[in-house]
Amino acid sequence: MSGEKTIFKKIIDREIPAEIIYEDEFCLAFNDVNPQAPIHVLVIPKQEIASMAQLNHSDQELAGHLMLTVAKLAKTLGLENGYRTIVNTGTEGGQTVDHLHLHLLGGRSLQWPPG
Ligand code: AMP
């Protein structure tokens, strides 16, 4: 990947602050700066992958790890009544940061369909 670091890569590299709530060898989780629910966490891989569309077969284990991390965090955060996981992809998918991220939203009743 070339060009300027994304804001999430800067968070990984501790160049800008974030409310980091979880970290392991493969991923990082932090509170979204513009929360859309009482709990709004972003789970990102440390590896620079621009979006879900850039995942390939060799990322299978990592992709599973990200999902399992969301599920683990949801439990830790007390979201036993449910939560929503969103991965916006590309322009029409509403993706604004070109580093793969899973939104974990919870703590209120969420409506469907989304906009
Ligand atoms: P998306 O629209 O799916 O690309 O989501 C990007 C998310 O990143 C948005 O919900 C933003 O509020 C969030 N965000 C952007 N910059 C930061 C930051 N510095 N710290 C935490 N969250 C951020």
Coordinates of N, CA and C and ligand atoms in Angstrom, one line a residue:
M1 N 0.8 -1.2 0.0 CA 0.0 0.0 0.0 C 0.9 1.3 0.0
S2 N 0.5 2.2 -0.8 CA 1.4 3.4 -0.9 C 0.6 4.7 -0.5
G3 N 1.3 5.8 -0.5 CA 0.6 7.0 -0.2 C 0.6 7.3 1.3
E4 N -0.2 8.3 1.6 CA -0.3 8.8 3.0 C -0.9 7.8 3.9
K5 N -0.5 7.7 5.2 CA -1.1 6.9 6.2 C -2.5 7.2 6.4
T6 N -3.4 6.2 6.6 CA -4.7 6.5 7.0 C -4.8 6.9 8.4
I7 N -5.9 7.5 8.8 CA -6.0 7.9 10.2 C -6.0 6.7 11.1
F8 N -6.4 5.5 10.6 CA -6.4 4.3 11.5 C -5.0 3.8 11.6
K9 N -4.2 3.9 10.5 CA -2.8 3.5 10.6 C -2.1 4.4 11.6
K10 N -2.4 5.7 11.7 CA -1.8 6.6 12.6 C -2.2 6.2 14.1
I11 N -3.4 5.7 14.2 CA -3.8 5.2 15.6 C -3.0 4.0 15.9
I12 N -2.9 3.1 15.0 CA -2.1 1.8 15.2 C -0.7 2.2 15.6
D13 N -0.1 3.2 15.0 CA 1.3 3.6 15.2 C 1.4 4.6 16.4
R14 N 0.3 4.9 17.0 CA 0.2 5.8 18.2 C 0.7 7.2 17.8
E15 N 0.4 7.6 16.6 CA 0.7 9.0 16.2 C -0.4 9.9 16.5
I16 N -1.6 9.4 16.6 CA -2.7 10.2 17.1 C -3.5 9.4 18.2
P17 N -4.1 10.1 19.1 CA -4.7 9.3 20.2 C -6.0 8.7 19.9
A18 N -6.4 7.7 20.6 CA -7.7 7.1 20.5 C -8.0 6.4 21.8
E19 N -9.3 6.2 22.0 CA -9.6 5.4 23.3 C -9.6 3.9 22.9
I20 N -8.4 3.4 23.1 CA -8.2 2.0 22.7 C -8.7 1.1 23.9
I21 N -9.6 0.2 23.5 CA -10.2 -0.7 24.5 C -9.7 -2.1 24.5
Y22 N -9.1 -2.5 23.4 CA -8.6 -3.8 23.2 C -7.5 -3.8 22.2
E23 N -6.5 -4.7 22.4 CA -5.4 -4.9 21.4 C -4.8 -6.3 21.6
D24 N -4.5 -6.9 20.4 CA -3.7 -8.1 20.5 C -2.8 -8.1 19.3
E25 N -2.1 -9.2 19.0 CA -1.1 -9.2 17.9 C -1.7 -8.8 16.6
F26 N -2.9 -9.0 16.3 CA -3.5 -8.9 15.0 C -4.4 -7.7 14.8
C27 N -5.0 -7.2 15.9 CA -6.0 -6.2 15.8 C -6.0 -5.2 16.9
L28 N -6.8 -4.2 16.7 CA -7.0 -3.1 17.7 C -8.4 -2.7 17.7
A29 N -8.9 -2.4 18.9 CA -10.3 -1.9 19.0 C -10.3 -0.6 19.8
F30 N -11.1 0.4 19.3 CA -11.2 1.7 19.9 C -12.5 2.3 19.7
N31 N -12.9 3.3 20.6 CA -14.2 3.9 20.5 C -14.2 4.8 19.3
D32 N -15.4 4.8 18.6 CA -15.6 5.7 17.5 C -15.7 7.1 18.0
V33 N -15.0 8.0 17.3 CA -15.0 9.4 17.7 C -16.4 10.1 17.6
N34 N -17.2 9.5 16.7 CA -18.5 10.1 16.5 C -19.6 9.0 16.6
P35 N -19.8 8.6 17.9 CA -20.6 7.4 18.2 C -22.1 7.5 17.7
Q36 N -22.6 6.5 17.1 CA -23.9 6.4 16.6 C -24.8 5.6 17.6
A37 N -24.3 5.2 18.7 CA -25.0 4.4 19.7 C -24.2 4.5 21.0
P38 N -24.8 4.2 22.1 CA -24.1 4.3 23.4 C -22.8 3.5 23.3
I39 N -22.8 2.4 22.7 CA -21.5 1.7 22.4 C -21.2 1.7 20.9
H40 N -20.1 2.2 20.5 CA -19.7 2.3 19.1 C -18.2 2.1 19.1
V41 N -17.8 0.9 18.8 CA -16.4 0.5 18.8 C -16.0 0.1 17.3
L42 N -14.8 0.4 17.0 CA -14.2 0.0 15.7 C -13.2 -1.0 15.9
V43 N -13.2 -2.1 15.2 CA -12.2 -3.2 15.3 C -11.5 -3.2 14.0
I44 N -10.2 -3.0 14.0 CA -9.4 -2.9 12.8 C -8.2 -3.9 12.9
P45 N -7.8 -4.4 11.7 CA -6.6 -5.2 11.7 C -5.4 -4.3 11.7
K46 N -4.3 -4.8 12.3 CA -3.1 -4.0 12.3 C -2.5 -4.0 10.9
Q47 N -2.7 -5.1 10.2 CA -2.3 -5.2 8.8 C -3.0 -4.1 8.0
E48 N -2.3 -3.5 7.0 CA -3.0 -2.5 6.2 C -3.8 -3.1 5.1
I49 N -5.1 -3.2 5.3 CA -6.0 -3.8 4.2 C -7.0 -2.7 4.0
A50 N -7.2 -2.2 2.8 CA -8.0 -1.0 2.5 C -9.4 -1.2 2.8
S51 N -10.0 -2.4 2.5 CA -11.4 -2.6 2.7 C -11.7 -4.1 2.6
M52 N -12.9 -4.4 2.9 CA -13.3 -5.8 2.7 C -13.1 -6.4 1.3
A53 N -13.2 -5.4 0.3 CA -13.0 -5.8 -1.1 C -11.6 -6.3 -1.4
Q54 N -10.7 -5.9 -0.5 CA -9.3 -6.2 -0.7 C -8.9 -7.5 0.0
L55 N -9.8 -8.1 0.8 CA -9.5 -9.3 1.5 C -9.2 -10.4 0.4
N56 N -8.3 -11.3 0.7 CA -8.1 -12.4 -0.2 C -8.0 -13.7 0.7
H57 N -7.8 -14.8 0.0 CA -7.9 -16.1 0.7 C -6.9 -16.2 1.8
S58 N -5.7 -15.6 1.6 CA -4.7 -15.7 2.7 C -5.1 -14.9 3.9
D59 N -6.1 -14.1 3.9 CA -6.6 -13.3 5.0 C -7.7 -14.0 5.8
Q60 N -8.0 -15.3 5.4 CA -9.1 -16.0 6.0 C -9.1 -16.0 7.5
E61 N -7.9 -16.4 8.0 CA -7.8 -16.5 9.5 C -7.9 -15.1 10.2
L62 N -7.3 -14.1 9.6 CA -7.4 -12.7 10.1 C -8.9 -12.3 10.1
A63 N -9.6 -12.5 9.0 CA -11.0 -12.1 8.9 C -11.8 -12.8 10.0
G64 N -11.6 -14.0 10.2 CA -12.3 -14.7 11.3 C -11.9 -14.2 12.7
H65 N -10.7 -13.8 12.8 CA -10.2 -13.3 14.1 C -10.9 -12.0 14.4
L66 N -11.1 -11.1 13.4 CA -11.8 -9.8 13.6 C -13.2 -10.1 14.0
M67 N -13.9 -11.0 13.4 CA -15.3 -11.3 13.8 C -15.4 -11.8 15.2
L68 N -14.4 -12.7 15.5 CA -14.4 -13.3 16.9 C -14.1 -12.2 17.9
T69 N -13.3 -11.3 17.5 CA -12.9 -10.2 18.4 C -14.2 -9.3 18.7
V70 N -14.9 -9.1 17.7 CA -16.2 -8.3 17.9 C -17.1 -9.0 18.8
A71 N -17.2 -10.3 18.6 CA -18.1 -11.1 19.5 C -17.6 -11.1 21.0
K72 N -16.3 -11.2 21.1 CA -15.7 -11.2 22.4 C -15.9 -9.9 23.1
L73 N -15.7 -8.8 22.4 CA -15.9 -7.5 22.9 C -17.3 -7.2 23.3
A74 N -18.2 -7.6 22.4 CA -19.7 -7.4 22.7 C -20.0 -8.1 24.1
K75 N -19.5 -9.2 24.3 CA -19.7 -9.9 25.6 C -19.1 -9.1 26.7
T76 N -17.9 -8.7 26.6 CA -17.2 -7.9 27.6 C -17.9 -6.6 27.9
L77 N -18.5 -6.0 26.8 CA -19.2 -4.7 27.0 C -20.7 -4.9 27.5
G78 N -21.1 -6.1 27.7 CA -22.4 -6.4 28.3 C -23.5 -6.3 27.3
L79 N -23.3 -6.5 26.0 CA -24.3 -6.4 25.0 C -25.0 -7.7 24.8
E80 N -25.5 -8.3 26.0 CA -26.1 -9.6 25.9 C -27.5 -9.6 25.2
N81 N -28.1 -8.4 25.0 CA -29.4 -8.3 24.3 C -29.2 -8.1 22.8
G82 N -28.0 -8.0 22.3 CA -27.7 -7.9 20.9 C -26.9 -6.7 20.5
Y83 N -26.5 -6.7 19.3 CA -25.7 -5.6 18.8 C -25.7 -5.7 17.3
R84 N -25.1 -4.7 16.6 CA -25.0 -4.7 15.2 C -23.5 -4.6 14.8
T85 N -23.1 -5.4 13.8 CA -21.8 -5.3 13.2 C -21.9 -4.8 11.7
I86 N -21.2 -3.8 11.4 CA -21.3 -3.2 10.1 C -19.9 -3.1 9.5
V87 N -19.8 -3.4 8.2 CA -18.5 -3.2 7.5 C -18.9 -2.4 6.2
N88 N -18.7 -1.1 6.3 CA -18.9 -0.3 5.1 C -17.8 -0.5 4.1
T89 N -18.2 -0.7 2.8 CA -17.1 -1.0 1.8 C -17.3 -0.1 0.6
G90 N -16.3 0.7 0.3 CA -16.3 1.5 -0.9 C -17.2 2.7 -0.8
T91 N -17.2 3.5 -1.8 CA -17.9 4.8 -1.8 C -19.4 4.6 -1.6
E92 N -20.0 3.7 -2.4 CA -21.4 3.5 -2.2 C -21.8 2.8 -1.0
G93 N -20.8 2.1 -0.4 CA -21.0 1.5 0.9 C -20.9 2.4 2.1
G94 N -20.5 3.6 1.8 CA -20.3 4.6 2.9 C -19.0 4.6 3.6
Q95 N -18.0 3.9 3.0 CA -16.7 3.8 3.7 C -16.0 5.2 3.5
T96 N -15.5 5.7 4.7 CA -14.8 7.0 4.6 C -13.3 6.9 5.0
V97 N -13.0 5.8 5.6 CA -11.5 5.6 6.0 C -11.1 4.3 5.3
D98 N -10.0 4.4 4.5 CA -9.6 3.3 3.7 C -8.6 2.3 4.4
H99 N -9.1 1.9 5.5 CA -8.5 0.8 6.3 C -9.6 0.0 6.9
L100 N -9.6 -1.3 6.5 CA -10.7 -2.2 6.9 C -11.1 -2.0 8.4
H101 N -12.4 -1.9 8.7 CA -12.9 -1.7 10.0 C -14.3 -2.3 10.2
L102 N -14.5 -2.9 11.3 CA -15.8 -3.5 11.7 C -16.4 -2.6 12.8
H103 N -17.5 -2.0 12.5 CA -18.3 -1.2 13.5 C -19.0 -2.2 14.4
L104 N -18.9 -2.0 15.7 CA -19.7 -2.7 16.7 C -20.6 -1.7 17.4
L105 N -21.9 -1.8 17.1 CA -22.9 -0.8 17.7 C -23.8 -1.5 18.6
G106 N -24.1 -0.9 19.8 CA -25.0 -1.5 20.7 C -25.4 -0.5 21.8
G107 N -26.2 -1.0 22.7 CA -26.6 -0.2 23.9 C -27.9 0.5 23.6
R108 N -28.5 0.3 22.5 CA -29.9 0.8 22.2 C -30.5 -0.1 21.2
S109 N -31.8 0.1 21.0 CA -32.5 -0.7 20.0 C -32.2 -0.1 18.6
L110 N -31.7 -0.9 17.7 CA -31.3 -0.4 16.4 C -32.3 -0.7 15.4
Q111 N -32.5 0.2 14.5 CA -33.6 0.1 13.5 C -33.1 -0.6 12.2
W112 N -34.0 -1.2 11.5 CA -33.7 -1.8 10.2 C -34.8 -1.5 9.2
P113 N -34.5 -1.2 7.9 CA -33.2 -1.2 7.3 C -32.4 0.1 7.6
P114 N -31.1 0.1 7.5 CA -30.3 1.3 7.7 C -30.5 2.1 6.4
G115 N -30.0 3.4 6.5 CA -30.2 4.3 5.4 C -29.4 4.0 4.1
Ligands
AMP1 P1 -16.8 4.3 7.8 O1 -17.7 5.4 7.4 O2 -17.4 3.0 7.8 O3 -15.5 4.4 6.9 O4 -16.4 4.6 9.3 C1 -15.3 5.4 9.7 C2 -15.6 5.7 11.1 O5 -14.3 6.2 11.7 C3 -16.6 6.8 11.4 O6 -17.6 6.2 12.2 C4 -15.8 7.8 12.1 O7 -16.6 8.5 13.1 C5 -14.7 7.1 12.7 N1 -13.5 7.8 12.9 C6 -12.8 8.7 12.1 N2 -11.7 9.2 12.6 C7 -11.6 8.6 13.9 C8 -10.7 8.8 14.9 N3 -9.6 9.6 14.9 N4 -10.9 8.0 16.1 C9 -12.0 7.2 16.2 N5 -12.9 7.1 15.2 C10 -12.7 7.8 14.1

